[in-house]
Every structure is written in C-alpha cells, then in structure tokens.
Coordinates of C-alpha atoms in Angstrom, one line a residue:
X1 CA -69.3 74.8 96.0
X2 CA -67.9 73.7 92.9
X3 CA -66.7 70.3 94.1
X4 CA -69.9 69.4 95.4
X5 CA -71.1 69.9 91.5
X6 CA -68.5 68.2 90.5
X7 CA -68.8 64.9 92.8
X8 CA -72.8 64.9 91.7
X9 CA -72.2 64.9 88.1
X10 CA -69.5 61.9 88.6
X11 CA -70.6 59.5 91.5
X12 CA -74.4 60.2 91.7
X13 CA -75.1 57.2 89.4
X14 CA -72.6 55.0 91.7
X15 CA -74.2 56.1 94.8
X16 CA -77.8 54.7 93.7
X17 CA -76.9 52.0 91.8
X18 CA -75.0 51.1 95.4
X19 CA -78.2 51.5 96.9
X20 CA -80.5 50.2 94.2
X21 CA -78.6 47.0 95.1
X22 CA -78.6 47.4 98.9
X23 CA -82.9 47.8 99.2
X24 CA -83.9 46.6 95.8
X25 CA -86.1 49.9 95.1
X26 CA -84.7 52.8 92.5
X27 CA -87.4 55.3 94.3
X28 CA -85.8 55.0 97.3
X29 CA -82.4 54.3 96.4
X30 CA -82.8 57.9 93.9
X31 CA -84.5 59.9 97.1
X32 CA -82.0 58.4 99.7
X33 CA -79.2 60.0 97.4
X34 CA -80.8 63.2 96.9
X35 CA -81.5 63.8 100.0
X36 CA -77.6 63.1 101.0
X37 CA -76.6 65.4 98.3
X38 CA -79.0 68.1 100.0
X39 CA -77.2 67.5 103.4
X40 CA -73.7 67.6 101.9
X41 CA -74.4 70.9 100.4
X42 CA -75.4 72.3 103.8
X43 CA -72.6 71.1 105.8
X44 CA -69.7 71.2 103.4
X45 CA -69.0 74.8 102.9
X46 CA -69.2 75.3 106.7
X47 CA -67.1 71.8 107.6
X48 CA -64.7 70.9 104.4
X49 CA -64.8 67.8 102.1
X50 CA -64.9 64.6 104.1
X51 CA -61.8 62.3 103.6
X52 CA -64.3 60.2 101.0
X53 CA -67.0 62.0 99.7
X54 CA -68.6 59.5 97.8
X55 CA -68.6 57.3 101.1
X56 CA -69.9 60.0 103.0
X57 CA -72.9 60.2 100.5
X58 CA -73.4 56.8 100.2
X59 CA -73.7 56.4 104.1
X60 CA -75.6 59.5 104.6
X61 CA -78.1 58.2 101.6
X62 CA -78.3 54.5 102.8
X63 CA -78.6 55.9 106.6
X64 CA -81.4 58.0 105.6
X65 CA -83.7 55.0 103.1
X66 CA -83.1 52.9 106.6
X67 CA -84.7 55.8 108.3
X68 CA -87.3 56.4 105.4
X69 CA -88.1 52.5 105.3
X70 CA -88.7 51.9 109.0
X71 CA -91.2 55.4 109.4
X72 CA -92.8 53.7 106.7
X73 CA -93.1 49.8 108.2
X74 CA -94.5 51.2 111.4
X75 CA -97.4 53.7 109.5
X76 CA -100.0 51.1 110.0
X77 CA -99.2 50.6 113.4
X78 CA -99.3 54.1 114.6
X79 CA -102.4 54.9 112.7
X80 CA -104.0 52.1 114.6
X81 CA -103.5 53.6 117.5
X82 CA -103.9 56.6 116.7
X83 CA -108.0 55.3 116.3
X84 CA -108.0 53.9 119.5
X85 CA -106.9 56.6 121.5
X86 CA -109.2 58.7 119.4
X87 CA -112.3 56.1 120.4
X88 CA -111.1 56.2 124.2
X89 CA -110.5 60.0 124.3
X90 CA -113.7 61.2 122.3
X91 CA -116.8 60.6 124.0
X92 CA -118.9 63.6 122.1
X93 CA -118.8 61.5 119.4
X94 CA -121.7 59.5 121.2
X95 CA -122.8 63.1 122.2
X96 CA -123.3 64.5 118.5
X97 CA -125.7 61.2 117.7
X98 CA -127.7 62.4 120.6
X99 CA -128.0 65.7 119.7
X100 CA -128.7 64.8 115.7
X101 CA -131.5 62.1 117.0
X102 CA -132.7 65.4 118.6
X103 CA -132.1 67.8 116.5
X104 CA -134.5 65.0 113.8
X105 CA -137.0 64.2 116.6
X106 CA -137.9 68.2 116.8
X107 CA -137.4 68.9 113.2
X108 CA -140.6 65.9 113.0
X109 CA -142.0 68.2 115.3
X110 CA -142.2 71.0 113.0
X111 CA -145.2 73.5 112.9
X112 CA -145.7 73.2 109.1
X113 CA -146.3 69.9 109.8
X114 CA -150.0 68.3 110.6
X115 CA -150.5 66.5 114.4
X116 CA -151.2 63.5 113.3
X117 CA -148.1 63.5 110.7
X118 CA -146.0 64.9 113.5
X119 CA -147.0 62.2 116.2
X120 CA -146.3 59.5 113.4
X121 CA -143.5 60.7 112.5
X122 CA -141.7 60.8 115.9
X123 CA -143.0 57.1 116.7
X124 CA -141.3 56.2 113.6
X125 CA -138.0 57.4 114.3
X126 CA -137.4 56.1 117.7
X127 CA -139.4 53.0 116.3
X128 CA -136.0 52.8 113.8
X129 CA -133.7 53.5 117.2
X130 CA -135.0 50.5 119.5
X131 CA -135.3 48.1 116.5

C-alpha cells in the first residue's frame, strides 16, 4: 500500500520523537513505532486509512511500549515464582542426590578396587555426608 510507504517516510521521525519524549528511551520509543507500522500494514489494506494515521500510529506505538514496559517490570517477579513452584513441585530433585550418593557409594565399591581401599573409601564419603 503505497500510502502506508508514504506516511513512514514522512511521520516515522514524529511518531518516535513523540515517544522518545513520552518514556525517555529511543529503543523503545524506535520498536514501539515499528512495531505499529507492522500492525498498520496488516490492517489497512483489509480496513482503509484511519481518519489520522499518524495518530493511529502513534497510539498503536505508545499502547504497545506500555505493554512492552510492564511485561518487562513484572519479569523478576514471575521468574521468582516461577523457582518456587519449581522447588514445591519437584521433589526428584532430592531423589537424583540420593541416587548420585549411590551411584558414588557403589562406584567406591568397585572390583578393581582393593577391600581395604574400598571399605575406606565408603566410610569416607558418608563421613563427608553426616559432617
């Protein structure tokens, strides 16, 4: 759509120096636009120009750095729980210690290995697991 060309080449420098002064941050301020751009050349051909383009990028672009802004701000918060539901919910965790403090307790058990070596050996490591 030739007018979509047309309105990127004229108003895209507008649009994110708008935003640029609305959060403060060219990265997001230059994505917020892109990305509106990318949504107004899906939509248009099928729905028409809007009455104001340039406000119709402008509010798609600042609607979606509000979007972008908040998945960011609450990142650390879902990744937190995301650890404590994985604590809660995994118990084999605990289970795969258990089987490696096996797996080494028969691996000191080892034929090529003399008796005496073996026995001190195994005294050793659960020596290490009660200290």
């Amino acid at each position: 759509m030739p007018e979509i060309e047309r309105i990127y080449r004229t108003e895209y420098g507008r649009a994110v120096a708008v935003l640029i002064r609305v959060f403060g941050d060219i990265d997001v301020a230059e994505e917020a636009v892109q990305d509106a751009f990318t949504v107004a050349t899906e939509r248009w051909p099928s729905t028409g120009l809007p009455p104001s383009p340039v406000g119709w990028i402008i509010t798609t672009a600042r609607n979606r750095a509000i979007d972008r802004l908040r998945r960011e701000a609450s990142r650390g918060e879902r990744h937190v729980q995301a650890l404590v539901l994985q604590q809660v919910d995994d118990p084999q965790e605990a289970a795969a210690v258990q089987d490696d403090q096996l797996r080494l307790i028969f691996t000191c058990c080892h034929p090529a290995l003399a008796p005496n070596a073996q026995v001190a050996l195994t005294l050793r490591l659960l020596e290490t697991q009660h200290a």
